[in-house]
Coordinates of C-alpha atoms and ligand atoms in Angstrom, one line a residue:
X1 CA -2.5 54.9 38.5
X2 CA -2.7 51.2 37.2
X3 CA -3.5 50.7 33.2
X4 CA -4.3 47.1 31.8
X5 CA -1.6 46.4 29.6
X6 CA -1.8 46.2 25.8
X7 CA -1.2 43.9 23.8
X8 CA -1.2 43.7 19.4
X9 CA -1.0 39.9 18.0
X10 CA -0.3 40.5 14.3
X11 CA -1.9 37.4 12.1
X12 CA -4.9 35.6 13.0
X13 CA -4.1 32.3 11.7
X14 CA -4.1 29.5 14.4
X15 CA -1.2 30.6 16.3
X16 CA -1.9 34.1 16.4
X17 CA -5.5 32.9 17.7
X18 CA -4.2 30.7 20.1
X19 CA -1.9 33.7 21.7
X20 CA -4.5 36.5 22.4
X21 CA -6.9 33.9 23.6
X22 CA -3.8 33.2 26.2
X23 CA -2.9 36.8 26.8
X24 CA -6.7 37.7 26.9
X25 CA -6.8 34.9 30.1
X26 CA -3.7 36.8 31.7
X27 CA -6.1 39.6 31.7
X28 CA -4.4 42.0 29.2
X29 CA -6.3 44.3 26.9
X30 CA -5.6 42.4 23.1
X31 CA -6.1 43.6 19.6
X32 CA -5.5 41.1 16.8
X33 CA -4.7 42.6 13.0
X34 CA -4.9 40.3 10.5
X35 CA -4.2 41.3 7.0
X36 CA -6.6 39.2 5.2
X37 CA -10.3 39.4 5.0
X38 CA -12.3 37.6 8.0
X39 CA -12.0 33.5 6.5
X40 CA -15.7 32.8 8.1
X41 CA -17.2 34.9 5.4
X42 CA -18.2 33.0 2.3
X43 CA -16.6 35.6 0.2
X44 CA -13.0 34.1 2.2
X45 CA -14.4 30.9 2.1
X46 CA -14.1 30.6 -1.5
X47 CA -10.7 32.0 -1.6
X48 CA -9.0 30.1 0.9
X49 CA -10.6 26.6 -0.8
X50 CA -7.2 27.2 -3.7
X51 CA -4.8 26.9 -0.5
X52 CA -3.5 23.3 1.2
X53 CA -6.8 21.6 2.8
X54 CA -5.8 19.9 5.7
X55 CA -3.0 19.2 8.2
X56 CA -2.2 16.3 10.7
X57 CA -2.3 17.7 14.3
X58 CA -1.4 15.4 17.3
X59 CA -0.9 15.3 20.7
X60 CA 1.7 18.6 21.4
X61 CA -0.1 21.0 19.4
X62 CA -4.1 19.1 21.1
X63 CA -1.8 19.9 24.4
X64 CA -1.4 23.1 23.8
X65 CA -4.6 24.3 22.9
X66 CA -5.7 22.3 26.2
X67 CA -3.7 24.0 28.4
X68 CA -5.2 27.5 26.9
X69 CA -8.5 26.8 26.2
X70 CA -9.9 23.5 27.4
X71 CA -13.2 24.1 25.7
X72 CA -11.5 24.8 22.3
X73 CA -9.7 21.5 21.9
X74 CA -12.4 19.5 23.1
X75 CA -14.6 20.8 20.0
X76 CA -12.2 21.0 17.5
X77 CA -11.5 16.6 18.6
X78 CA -15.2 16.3 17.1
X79 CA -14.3 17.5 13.7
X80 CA -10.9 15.3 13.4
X81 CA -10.0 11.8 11.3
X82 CA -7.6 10.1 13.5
X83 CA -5.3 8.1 11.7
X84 CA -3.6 5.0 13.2
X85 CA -0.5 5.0 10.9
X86 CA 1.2 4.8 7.5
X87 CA -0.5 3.3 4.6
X88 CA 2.7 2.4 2.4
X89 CA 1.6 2.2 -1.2
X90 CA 4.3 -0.1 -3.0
X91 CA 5.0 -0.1 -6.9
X92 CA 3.6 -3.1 -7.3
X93 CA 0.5 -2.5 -5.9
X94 CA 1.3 -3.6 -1.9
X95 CA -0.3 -1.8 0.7
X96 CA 1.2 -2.3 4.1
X97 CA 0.3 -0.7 7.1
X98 CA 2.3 0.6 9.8
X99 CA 0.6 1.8 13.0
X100 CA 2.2 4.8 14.7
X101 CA 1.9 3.8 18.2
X102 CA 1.6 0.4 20.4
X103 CA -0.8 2.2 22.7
X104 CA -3.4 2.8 20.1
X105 CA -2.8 6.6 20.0
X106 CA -3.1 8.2 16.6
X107 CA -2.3 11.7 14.5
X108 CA -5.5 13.3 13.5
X109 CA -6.3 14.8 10.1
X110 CA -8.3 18.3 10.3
X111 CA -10.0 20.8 8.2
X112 CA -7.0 24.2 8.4
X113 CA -9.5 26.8 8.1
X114 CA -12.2 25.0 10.5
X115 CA -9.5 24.8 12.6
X116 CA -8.4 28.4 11.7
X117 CA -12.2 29.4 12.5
X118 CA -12.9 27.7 15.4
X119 CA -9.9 29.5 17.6
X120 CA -11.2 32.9 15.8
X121 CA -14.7 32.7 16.9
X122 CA -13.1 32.2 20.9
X123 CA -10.4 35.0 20.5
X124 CA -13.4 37.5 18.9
X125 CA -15.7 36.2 21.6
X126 CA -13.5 37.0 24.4
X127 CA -14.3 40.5 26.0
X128 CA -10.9 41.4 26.4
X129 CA -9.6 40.5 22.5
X130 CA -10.4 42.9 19.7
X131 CA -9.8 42.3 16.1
X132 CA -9.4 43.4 12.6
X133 CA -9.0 42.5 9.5
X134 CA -8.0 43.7 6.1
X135 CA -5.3 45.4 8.4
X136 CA -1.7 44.2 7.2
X137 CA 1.2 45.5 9.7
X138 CA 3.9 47.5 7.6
X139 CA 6.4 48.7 10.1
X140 CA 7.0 48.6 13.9
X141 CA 8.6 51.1 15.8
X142 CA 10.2 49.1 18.8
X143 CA 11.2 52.1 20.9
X144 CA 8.3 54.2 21.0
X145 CA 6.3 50.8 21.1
X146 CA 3.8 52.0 17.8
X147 CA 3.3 50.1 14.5
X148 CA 1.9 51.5 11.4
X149 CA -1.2 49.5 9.4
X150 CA -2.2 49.7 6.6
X151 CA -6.6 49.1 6.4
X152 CA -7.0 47.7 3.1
X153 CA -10.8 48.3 3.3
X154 CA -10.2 51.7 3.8
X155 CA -7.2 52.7 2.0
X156 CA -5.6 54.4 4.9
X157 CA -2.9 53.9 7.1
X158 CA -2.8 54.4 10.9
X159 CA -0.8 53.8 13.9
X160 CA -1.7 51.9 17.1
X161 CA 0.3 51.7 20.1
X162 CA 1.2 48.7 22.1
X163 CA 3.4 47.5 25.3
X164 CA 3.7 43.8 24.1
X165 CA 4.0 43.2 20.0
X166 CA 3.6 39.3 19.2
X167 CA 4.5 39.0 15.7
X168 CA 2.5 35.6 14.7
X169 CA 2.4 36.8 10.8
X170 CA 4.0 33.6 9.2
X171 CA 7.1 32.8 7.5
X172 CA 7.5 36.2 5.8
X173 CA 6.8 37.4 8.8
X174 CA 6.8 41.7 8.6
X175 CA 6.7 41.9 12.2
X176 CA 10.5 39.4 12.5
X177 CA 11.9 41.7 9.9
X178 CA 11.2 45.0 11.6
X179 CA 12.6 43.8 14.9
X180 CA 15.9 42.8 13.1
X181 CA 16.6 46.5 12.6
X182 CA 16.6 46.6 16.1
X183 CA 18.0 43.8 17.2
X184 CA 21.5 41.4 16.7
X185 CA 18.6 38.5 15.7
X186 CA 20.7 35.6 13.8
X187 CA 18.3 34.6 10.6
X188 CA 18.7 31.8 7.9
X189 CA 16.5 31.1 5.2
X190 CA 16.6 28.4 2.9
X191 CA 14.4 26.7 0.6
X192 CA 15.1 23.1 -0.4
X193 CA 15.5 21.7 -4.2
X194 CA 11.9 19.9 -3.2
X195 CA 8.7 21.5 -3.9
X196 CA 4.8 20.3 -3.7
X197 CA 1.6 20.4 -5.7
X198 CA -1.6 19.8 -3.7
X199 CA -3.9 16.9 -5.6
X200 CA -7.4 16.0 -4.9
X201 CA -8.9 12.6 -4.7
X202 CA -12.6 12.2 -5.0
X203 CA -15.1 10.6 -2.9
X204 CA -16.5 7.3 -4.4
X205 CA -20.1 7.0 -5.1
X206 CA -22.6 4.3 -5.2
X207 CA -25.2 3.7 -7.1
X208 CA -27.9 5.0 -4.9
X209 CA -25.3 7.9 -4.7
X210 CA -23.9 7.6 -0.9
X211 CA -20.5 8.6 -0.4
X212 CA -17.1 7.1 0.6
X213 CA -13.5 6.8 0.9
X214 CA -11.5 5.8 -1.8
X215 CA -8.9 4.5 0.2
X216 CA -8.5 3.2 4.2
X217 CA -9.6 7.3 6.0
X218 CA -8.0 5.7 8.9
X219 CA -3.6 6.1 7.7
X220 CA -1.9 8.7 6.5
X221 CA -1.2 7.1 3.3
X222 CA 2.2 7.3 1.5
X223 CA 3.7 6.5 -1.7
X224 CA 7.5 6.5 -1.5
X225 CA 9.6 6.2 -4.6
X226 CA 12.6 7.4 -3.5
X227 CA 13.7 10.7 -4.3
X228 CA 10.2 12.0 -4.7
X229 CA 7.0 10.6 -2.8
X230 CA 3.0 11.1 -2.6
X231 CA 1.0 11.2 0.6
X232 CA -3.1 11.3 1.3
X233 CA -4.6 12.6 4.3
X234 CA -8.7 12.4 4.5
X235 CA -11.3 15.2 5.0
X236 CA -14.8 15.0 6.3
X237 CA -16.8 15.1 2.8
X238 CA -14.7 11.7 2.3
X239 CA -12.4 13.2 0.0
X240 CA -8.3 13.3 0.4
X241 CA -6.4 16.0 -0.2
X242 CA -2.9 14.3 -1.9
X243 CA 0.6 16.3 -1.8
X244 CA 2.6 15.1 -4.2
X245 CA 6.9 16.4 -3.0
X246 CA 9.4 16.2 -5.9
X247 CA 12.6 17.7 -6.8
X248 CA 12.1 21.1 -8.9
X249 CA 14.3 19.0 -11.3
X250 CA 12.0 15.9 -11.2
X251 CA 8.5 18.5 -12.0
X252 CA 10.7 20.8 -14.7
X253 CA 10.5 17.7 -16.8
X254 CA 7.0 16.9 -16.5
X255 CA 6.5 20.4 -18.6
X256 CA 2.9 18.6 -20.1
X257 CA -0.5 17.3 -18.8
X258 CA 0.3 14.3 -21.1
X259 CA 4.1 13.9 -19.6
X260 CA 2.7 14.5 -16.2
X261 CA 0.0 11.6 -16.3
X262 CA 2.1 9.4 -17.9
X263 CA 4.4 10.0 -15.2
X264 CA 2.1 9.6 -12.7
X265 CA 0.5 6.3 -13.8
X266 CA 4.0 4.9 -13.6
X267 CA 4.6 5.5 -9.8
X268 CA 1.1 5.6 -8.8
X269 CA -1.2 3.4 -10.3
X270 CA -3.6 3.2 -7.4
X271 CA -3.8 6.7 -7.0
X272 CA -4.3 8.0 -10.4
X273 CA -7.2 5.3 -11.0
X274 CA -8.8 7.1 -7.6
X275 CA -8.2 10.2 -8.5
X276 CA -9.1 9.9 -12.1
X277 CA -7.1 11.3 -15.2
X278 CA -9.1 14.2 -16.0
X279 CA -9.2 15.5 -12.2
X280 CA -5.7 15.3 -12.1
X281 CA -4.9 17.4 -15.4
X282 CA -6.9 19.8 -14.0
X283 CA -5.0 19.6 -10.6
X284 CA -2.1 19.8 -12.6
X285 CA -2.9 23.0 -14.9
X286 CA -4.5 25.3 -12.2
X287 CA -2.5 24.1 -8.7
X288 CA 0.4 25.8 -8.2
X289 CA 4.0 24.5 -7.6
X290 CA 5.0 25.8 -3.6
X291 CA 8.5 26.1 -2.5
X292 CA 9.5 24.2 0.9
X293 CA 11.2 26.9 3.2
X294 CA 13.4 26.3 6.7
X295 CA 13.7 29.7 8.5
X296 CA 15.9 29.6 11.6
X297 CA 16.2 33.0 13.9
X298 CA 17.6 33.6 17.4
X299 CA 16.6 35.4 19.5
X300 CA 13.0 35.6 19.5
X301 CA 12.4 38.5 21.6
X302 CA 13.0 42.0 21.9
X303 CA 13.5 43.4 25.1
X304 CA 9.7 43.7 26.9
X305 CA 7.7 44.6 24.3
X306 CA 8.4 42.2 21.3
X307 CA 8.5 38.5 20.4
X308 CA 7.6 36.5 17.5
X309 CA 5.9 32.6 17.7
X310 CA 4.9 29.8 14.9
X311 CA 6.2 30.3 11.4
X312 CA 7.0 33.7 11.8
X313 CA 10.3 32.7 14.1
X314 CA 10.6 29.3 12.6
X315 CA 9.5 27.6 9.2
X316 CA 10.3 23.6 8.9
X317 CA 9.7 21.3 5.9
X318 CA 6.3 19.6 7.0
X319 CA 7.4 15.9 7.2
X320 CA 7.1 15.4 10.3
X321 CA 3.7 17.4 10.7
X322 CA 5.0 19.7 13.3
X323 CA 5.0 22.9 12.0
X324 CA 1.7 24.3 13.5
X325 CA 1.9 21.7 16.4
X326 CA 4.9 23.2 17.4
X327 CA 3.6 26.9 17.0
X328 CA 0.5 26.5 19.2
X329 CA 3.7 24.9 21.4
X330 CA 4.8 27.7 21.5
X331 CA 2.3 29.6 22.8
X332 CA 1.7 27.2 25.5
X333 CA 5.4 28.1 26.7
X334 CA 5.1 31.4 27.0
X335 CA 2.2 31.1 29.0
X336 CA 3.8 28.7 31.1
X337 CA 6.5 31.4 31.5
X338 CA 4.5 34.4 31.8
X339 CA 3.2 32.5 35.0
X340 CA 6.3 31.4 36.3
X341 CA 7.8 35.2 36.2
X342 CA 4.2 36.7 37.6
X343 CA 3.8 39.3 35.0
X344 CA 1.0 41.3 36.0
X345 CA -1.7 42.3 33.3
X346 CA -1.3 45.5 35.0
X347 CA 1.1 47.9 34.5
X348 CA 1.7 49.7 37.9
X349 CA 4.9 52.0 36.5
X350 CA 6.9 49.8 38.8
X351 CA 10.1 48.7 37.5
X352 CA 10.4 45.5 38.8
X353 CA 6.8 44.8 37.0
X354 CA 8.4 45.3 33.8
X355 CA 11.7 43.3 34.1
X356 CA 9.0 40.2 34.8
X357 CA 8.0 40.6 31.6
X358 CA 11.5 41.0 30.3
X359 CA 12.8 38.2 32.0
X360 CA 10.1 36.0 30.7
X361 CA 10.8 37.4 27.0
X362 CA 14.5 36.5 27.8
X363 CA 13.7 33.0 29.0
X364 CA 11.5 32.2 26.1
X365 CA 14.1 32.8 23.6
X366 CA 16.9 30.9 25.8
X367 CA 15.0 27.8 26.6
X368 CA 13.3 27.4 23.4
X369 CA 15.9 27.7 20.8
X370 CA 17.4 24.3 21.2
X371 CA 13.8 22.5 21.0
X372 CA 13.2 24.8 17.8
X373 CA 16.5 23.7 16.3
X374 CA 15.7 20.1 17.3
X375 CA 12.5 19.8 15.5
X376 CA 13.0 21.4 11.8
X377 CA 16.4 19.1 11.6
X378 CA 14.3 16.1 13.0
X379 CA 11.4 18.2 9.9
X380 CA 14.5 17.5 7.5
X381 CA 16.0 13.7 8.1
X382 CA 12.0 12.3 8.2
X383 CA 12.1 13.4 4.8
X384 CA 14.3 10.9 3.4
X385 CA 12.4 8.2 6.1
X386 CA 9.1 9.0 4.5
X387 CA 10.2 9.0 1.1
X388 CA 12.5 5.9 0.9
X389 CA 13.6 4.7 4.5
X390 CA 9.8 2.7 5.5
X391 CA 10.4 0.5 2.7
X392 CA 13.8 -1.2 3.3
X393 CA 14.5 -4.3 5.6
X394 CA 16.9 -2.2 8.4
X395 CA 13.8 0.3 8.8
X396 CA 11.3 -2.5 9.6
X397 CA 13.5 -4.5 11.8
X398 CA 14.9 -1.3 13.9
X399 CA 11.1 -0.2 14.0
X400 CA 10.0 -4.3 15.5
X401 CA 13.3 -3.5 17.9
X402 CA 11.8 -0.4 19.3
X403 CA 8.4 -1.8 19.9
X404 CA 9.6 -4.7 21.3
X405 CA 12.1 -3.0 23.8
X406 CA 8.6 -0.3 23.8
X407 CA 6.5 -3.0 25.1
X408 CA 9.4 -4.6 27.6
X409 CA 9.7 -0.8 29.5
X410 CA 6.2 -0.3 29.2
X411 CA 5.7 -0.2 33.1
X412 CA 8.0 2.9 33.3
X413 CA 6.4 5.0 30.9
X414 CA 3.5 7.3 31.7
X415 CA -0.1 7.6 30.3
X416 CA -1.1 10.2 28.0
X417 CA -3.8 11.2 30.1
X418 CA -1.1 12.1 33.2
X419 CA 1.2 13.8 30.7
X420 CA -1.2 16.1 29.3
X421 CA -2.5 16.8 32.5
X422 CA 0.6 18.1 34.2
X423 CA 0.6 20.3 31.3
X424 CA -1.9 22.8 32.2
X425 CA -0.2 23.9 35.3
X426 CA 2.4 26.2 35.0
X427 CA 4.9 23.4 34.2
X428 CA 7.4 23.5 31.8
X429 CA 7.6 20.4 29.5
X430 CA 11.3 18.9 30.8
X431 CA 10.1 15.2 31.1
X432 CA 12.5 12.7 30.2
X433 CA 10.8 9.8 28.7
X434 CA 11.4 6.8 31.3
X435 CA 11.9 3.5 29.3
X436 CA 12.3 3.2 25.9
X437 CA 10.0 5.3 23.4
X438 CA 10.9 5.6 19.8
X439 CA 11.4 8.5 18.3
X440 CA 8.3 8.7 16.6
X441 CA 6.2 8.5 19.4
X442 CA 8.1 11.0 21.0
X443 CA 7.7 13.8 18.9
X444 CA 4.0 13.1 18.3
X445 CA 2.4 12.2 21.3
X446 CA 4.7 13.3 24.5
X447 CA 4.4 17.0 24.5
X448 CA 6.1 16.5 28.0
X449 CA 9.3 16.0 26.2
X450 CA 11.0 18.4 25.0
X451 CA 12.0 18.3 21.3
X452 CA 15.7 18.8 22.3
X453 CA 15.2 15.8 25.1
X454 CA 13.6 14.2 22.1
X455 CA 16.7 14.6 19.5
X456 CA 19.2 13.9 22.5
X457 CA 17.1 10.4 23.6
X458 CA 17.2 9.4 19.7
X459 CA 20.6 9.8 19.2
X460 CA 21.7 7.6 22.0
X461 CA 19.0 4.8 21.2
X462 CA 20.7 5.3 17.9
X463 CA 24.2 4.3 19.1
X464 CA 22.7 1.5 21.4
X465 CA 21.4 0.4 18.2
X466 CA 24.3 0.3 16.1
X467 CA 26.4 -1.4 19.3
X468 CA 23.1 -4.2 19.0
X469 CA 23.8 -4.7 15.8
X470 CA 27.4 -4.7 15.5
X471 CA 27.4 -7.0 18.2
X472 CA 25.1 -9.5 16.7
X473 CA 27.1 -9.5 13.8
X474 CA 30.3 -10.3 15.1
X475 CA 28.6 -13.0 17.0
X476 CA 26.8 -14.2 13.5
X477 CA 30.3 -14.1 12.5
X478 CA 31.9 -16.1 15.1
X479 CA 30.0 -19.1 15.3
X480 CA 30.1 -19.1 11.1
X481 CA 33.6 -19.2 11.5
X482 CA 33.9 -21.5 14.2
X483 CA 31.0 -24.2 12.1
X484 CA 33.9 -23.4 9.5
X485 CA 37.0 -24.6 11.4
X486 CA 35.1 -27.6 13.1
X487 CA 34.4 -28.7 9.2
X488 CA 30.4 -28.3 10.5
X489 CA 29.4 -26.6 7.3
Ligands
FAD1 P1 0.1 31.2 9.3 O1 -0.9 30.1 9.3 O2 1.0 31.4 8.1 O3 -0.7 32.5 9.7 C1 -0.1 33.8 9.6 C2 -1.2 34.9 9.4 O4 -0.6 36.1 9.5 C3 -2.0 34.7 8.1 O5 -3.3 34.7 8.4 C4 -1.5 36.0 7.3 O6 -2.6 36.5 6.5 C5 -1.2 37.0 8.5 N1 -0.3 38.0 8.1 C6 0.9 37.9 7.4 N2 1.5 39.1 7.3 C7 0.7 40.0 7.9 C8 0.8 41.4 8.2 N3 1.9 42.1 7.7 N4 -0.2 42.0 8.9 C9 -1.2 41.3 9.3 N5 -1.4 40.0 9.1 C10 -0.4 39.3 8.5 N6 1.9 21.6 10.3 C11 1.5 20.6 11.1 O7 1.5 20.8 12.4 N7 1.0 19.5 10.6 C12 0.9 19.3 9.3 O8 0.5 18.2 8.8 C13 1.4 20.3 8.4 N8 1.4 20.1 7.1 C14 1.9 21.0 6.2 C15 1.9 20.8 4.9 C16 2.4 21.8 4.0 C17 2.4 21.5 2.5 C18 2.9 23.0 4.5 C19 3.5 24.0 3.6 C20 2.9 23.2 5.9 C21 2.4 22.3 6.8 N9 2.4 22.5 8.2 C22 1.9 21.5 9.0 C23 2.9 23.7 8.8 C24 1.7 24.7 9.1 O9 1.0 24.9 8.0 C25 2.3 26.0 9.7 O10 3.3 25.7 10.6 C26 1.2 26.8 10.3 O11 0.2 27.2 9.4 C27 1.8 28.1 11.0 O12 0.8 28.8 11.6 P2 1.0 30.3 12.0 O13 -0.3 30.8 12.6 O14 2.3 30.5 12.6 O15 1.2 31.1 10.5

């Protein structure tokens, strides 16, 4: 006799949505837990208002919702503020704009919990996805395939059975730490000497009291001063949320409201004038300092019947704004894999039917290891581009090389449209970008690369680069020295 098989996703935030909307279109029987309380209730609502706003999405984690629900991305594209590139705020006052991509294509600023919501309301529409919450997942018993939960709302535990665990329960992930006892999984933790308060800047008002932005909602703007910097994304009630990231060292200091305005005024004038003093003491008092945390593991699997995706197998530093773009890429991997092995929704007691899924475990954890390493180093080095590198001359004049050497290859590079749409099929993304693309652009808006491809292609544009310049100057060099010996200058 054939049974549907069972699935548990544990955490409903976006990637754990994202996942039993995919295994739900396989045709398995899923059940999501989620240890909070449902965020669509206004009791949640109010709750979830003290955590971080908004996030940038672009065009690998749009991509990946595509490829599992095309009716999903194309609702949550109404509710987004693209933004076309950097503001740079300068000390003195500059602003200075620097768009992301030749082509026009931009990053787009969203509401987290809309977003958060919107995939909910799909996964607890579909008939085949049931969920729960106030139900937080406290240990997992690999080998007789049952977890134990704890229901918050009714102070009792109970287990539930599964085939398939996919642990999607963020970076202290319970769901990780219980497979570890099972399995040789390598794990690093760190947290870096950087940590972020969340700021919020006011909409202006006119007299006849209509709203607007305070600054440009198009750019991600950016304040860099060094070893600390400020950035502003926009929301939809024309307010920005602001993340201030600065050494723990750098905020021990500040240990006042007085100290911390004073501060404040001196590397962001612009900002403290829009946000206005007494907002920010209030920010200040009440908004708590968050840690930055890199979590690395390998493998991600267990066997048949375990796997975890998103933050819960791999935390990055957010500046490069990949984190959740590269979760819901995960997702879309698996998929792609579950496909290419043909593992049945059905279990038929045949062994070959569960080595499919094995093998498709197994391959996820192989083939996407290198692209996980790839993106929370690239995470790590933007940090230190965003913070100091856009300012200086060698930063704008390698960024005019790439366009213009962007622009020159143009011919051999591919639309956006034809890469996202090879990437609903069962395709893997192993593109190499044809023509020159900087690295930005790749990371952002070619989920047909792959981040490793992407790291790899940057390094050797890198040492083409450096040959360029080297070159130049030797040839600078020459022809001063030959001026020199002809007595010409
Ligand atoms: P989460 O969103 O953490 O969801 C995990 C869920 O699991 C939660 O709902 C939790 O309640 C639940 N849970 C936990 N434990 C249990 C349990 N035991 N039982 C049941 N449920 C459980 N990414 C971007 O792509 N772009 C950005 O611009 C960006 N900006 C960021 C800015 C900051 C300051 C930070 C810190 C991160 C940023 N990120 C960004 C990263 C992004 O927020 C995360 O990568 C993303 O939220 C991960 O999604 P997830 O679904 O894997 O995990």
């Amino acid at each position: 006799m054939s049974h549907r098989r069972k699935a548990v996703v544990v955490g409903a935030g976006p990637v754990g949505c994202l996942a039993a909307i995919m295994l739900s279109n396989h045709g398995w029987k899923v059940e999501l837990y989620e240890g909070r309380p449902d965020i669509r209730l206004p009791s949640s609502k109010a709750a979830s208002q003290q955590r971080s706003i908004n996030l940038a999405i672009s065009h690998r984690g749009i991509a990946a919702i595509q490829s599992v629900d095309p009716n999903a991305a194309q609702r949550f594209m109404q509710s987004v503020i693209p933004m076309r590139g950097r503001m740079i705020h300068h000390v003195d006052g500059r602003l200075d704009s620097q768009i992301y991509d030749r082509d026009g294509q931009c990053i787009n600023s969203i509401d987290r919990t809309l977003l958060n919501e919107d995939l909910l309301q799909e996964a607890s529409s579909s008939p085949n996805i049931r969920v729960f919450f106030e139900h937080k997942v406290q240990g997992v018993d690999f080998d007789k395939r049952v977890m134990n939960i704890r229901d918050v709302s009714q102070s009792c535990e109970l287990d539930v059975s599964f085939d398939l665990i996919i642990g999607a329960d963020g970076s202290y992930s319970t769901v990780r730490r219980q497979m570890m006892r099972v399995l040789r999984m390598d794990y690093q933790q760190e947290y870096i000497r950087h940590e972020y308060i969340e700021l919020r800047m006011p909409a202006d008002r006119d007299k006849e009291g209509r709203l607007s932005f305070a600054l440009d909602a198009n750019h991600l703007h950016i304040w860099p001063r060094k070893s600390f910097m400020l950035i502003a994304l926009p929301n939809q009630d024309y307010t920005f949320t602001c993340t201030l990231f600065a050494p723990s060292s750098e905020l021990d200091r500040l240990d006042s409201p007085d100290k911390f305005v004073n501060w404040f005024g001196t590397y962001f004038q612009d900002a403290l004038l829009a946000i206005g003093e007494q907002n920010l003491i209030k920010d200040f008092t009440h908004n708590p300092r968050s840690p930055l945390i890199c979590t690395r593991s390998n493998p991600y699997h267990y066997k048949d019947r375990g796997i975890v995706l998103g933050d819960a197998a791999h935390s990055m530093v957010p500046f490069y704004g990949q984190g959740l773009n590269c979760g819901l890429e995960d997702v879309r991997i698996l998929n792609v894999l579950l496909k290419q092995e043909q593992v049945s929704p059905t279990k038929t007691g045949n062994e070959a039917d569960d080595l499919r899924l094995s093998r498709a475990l197994s391959r996820y954890s192989q083939e996407r290891h290198k692209d996980l390493i790839a993106i929370a180093d690239l995470a790590m080095a933007n940090y230190v581009e965003m913070r100091h590198l856009v300012t200086t001359p060698l930063y704008i004049i390698r960024k005019a090389f790439d366009n213009v050497l962007y622009s020159l290859t143009r011919g051999c590079t591919t639309s956006l449209a034809e890469h996202c749409g090879t990437l609903s099929g069962v395709e893997y993304a192993e593109g190499e970008p044809r023509g020159w693309v900087p690295l930005y652009t790749m990371v952002t808006f070619r989920p047909d690369v792959s981040y490793d491809t992407v790291r790899r292609t940057a390094e050797w544009q890198k040492r083409i680069v450096e040959a360029v310049g080297v070159t130049t100057l030797m040839c600078v060099a020459g022809v001063i020295w030959g001026l020199r010996r002809s007595k010409m200058i």
